[in-house]
Short mmCIF file of C-alpha atoms in Angstrom, two decimals:
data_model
loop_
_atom_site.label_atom_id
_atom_site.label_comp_id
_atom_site.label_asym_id
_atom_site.label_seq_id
_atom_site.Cartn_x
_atom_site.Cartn_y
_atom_site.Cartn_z
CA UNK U 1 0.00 0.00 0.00
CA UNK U 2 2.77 2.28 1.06
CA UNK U 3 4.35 1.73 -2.69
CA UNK U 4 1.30 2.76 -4.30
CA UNK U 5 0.61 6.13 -1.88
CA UNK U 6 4.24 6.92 -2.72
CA UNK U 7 3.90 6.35 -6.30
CA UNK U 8 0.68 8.67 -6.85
CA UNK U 9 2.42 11.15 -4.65
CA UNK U 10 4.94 11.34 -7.82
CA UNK U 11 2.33 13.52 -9.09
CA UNK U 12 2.58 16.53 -7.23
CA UNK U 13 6.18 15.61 -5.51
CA UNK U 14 8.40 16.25 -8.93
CA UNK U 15 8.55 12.86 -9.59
CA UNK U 16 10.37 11.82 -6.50
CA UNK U 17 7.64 9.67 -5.05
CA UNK U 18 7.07 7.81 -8.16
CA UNK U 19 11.14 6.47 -7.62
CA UNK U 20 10.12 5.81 -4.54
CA UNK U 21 6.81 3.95 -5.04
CA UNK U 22 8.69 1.92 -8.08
CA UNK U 23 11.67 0.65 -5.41
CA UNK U 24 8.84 -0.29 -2.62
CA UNK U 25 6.50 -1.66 -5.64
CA UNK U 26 9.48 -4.11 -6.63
CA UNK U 27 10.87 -4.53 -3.25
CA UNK U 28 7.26 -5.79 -2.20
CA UNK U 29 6.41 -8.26 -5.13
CA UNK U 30 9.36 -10.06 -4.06
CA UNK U 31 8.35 -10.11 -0.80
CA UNK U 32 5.46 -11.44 -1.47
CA UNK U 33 6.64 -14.04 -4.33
CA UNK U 34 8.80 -15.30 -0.98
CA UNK U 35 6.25 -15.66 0.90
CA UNK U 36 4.94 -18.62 -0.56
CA UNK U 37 1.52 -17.04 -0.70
CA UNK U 38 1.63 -15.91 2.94
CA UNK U 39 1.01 -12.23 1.88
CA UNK U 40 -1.55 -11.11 -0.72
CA UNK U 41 -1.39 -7.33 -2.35
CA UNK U 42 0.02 -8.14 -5.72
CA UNK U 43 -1.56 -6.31 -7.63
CA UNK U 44 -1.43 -2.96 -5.74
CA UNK U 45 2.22 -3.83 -5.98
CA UNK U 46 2.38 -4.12 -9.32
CA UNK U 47 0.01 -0.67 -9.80
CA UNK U 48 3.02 0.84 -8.05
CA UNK U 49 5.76 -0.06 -10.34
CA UNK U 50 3.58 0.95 -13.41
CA UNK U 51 2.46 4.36 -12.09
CA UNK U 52 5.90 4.94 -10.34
CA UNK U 53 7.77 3.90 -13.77
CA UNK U 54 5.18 6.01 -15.77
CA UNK U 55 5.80 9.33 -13.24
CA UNK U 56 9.51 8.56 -13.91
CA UNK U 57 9.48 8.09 -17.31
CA UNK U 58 7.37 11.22 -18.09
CA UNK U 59 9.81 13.35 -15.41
CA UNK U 60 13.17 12.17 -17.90
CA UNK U 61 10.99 13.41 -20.72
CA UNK U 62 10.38 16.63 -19.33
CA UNK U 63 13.73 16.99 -18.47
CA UNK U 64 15.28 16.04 -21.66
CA UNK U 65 12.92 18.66 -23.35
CA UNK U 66 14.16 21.31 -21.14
CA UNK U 67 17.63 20.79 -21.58
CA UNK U 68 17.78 20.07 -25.31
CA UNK U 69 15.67 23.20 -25.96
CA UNK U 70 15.89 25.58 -24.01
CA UNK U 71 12.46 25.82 -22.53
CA UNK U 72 12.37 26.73 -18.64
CA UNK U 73 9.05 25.53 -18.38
CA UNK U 74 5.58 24.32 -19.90
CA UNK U 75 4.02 27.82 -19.05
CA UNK U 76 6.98 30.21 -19.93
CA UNK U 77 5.35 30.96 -23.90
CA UNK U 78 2.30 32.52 -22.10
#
């Protein structure tokens, strides 16, 4: 659960929570996969790494744009 708070806090949190929610998300499948069944939350796990590695992807992007052309930010044309 803790994966997938941290990985929708990416959002807002420039991208740092959705690292963060990606490492627990993976760290926590694992677990679980050990576990022999003993734990259950799979799939929130797995919600984690894809929204964490989609926040993280989309943060390189927007830092890529900025340095390769120049553009401060989304909003600086207005």
């Amino acid at each position: 659960m803790a994966a997938l708070v941290a990985s929708l806090l990416g959002l807002v949190c420039v991208g740092i929570g959705g690292l963060v929610g990606l490492v627990l998300g993976v760290v926590a499948r694992r677990q679980i996969a050990a576990s022999g069944g003993g734990q259950t939350g799979d799939g929130l796990a797995l919600t984690a790494i894809v929204i964490g590695l989609f926040i993280v992807v989309m943060w390189v992007a927007y830092w890529l744009v900025v340095v390769f052309t120049g553009v401060e930010s989304p909003w600086s044309y207005i």
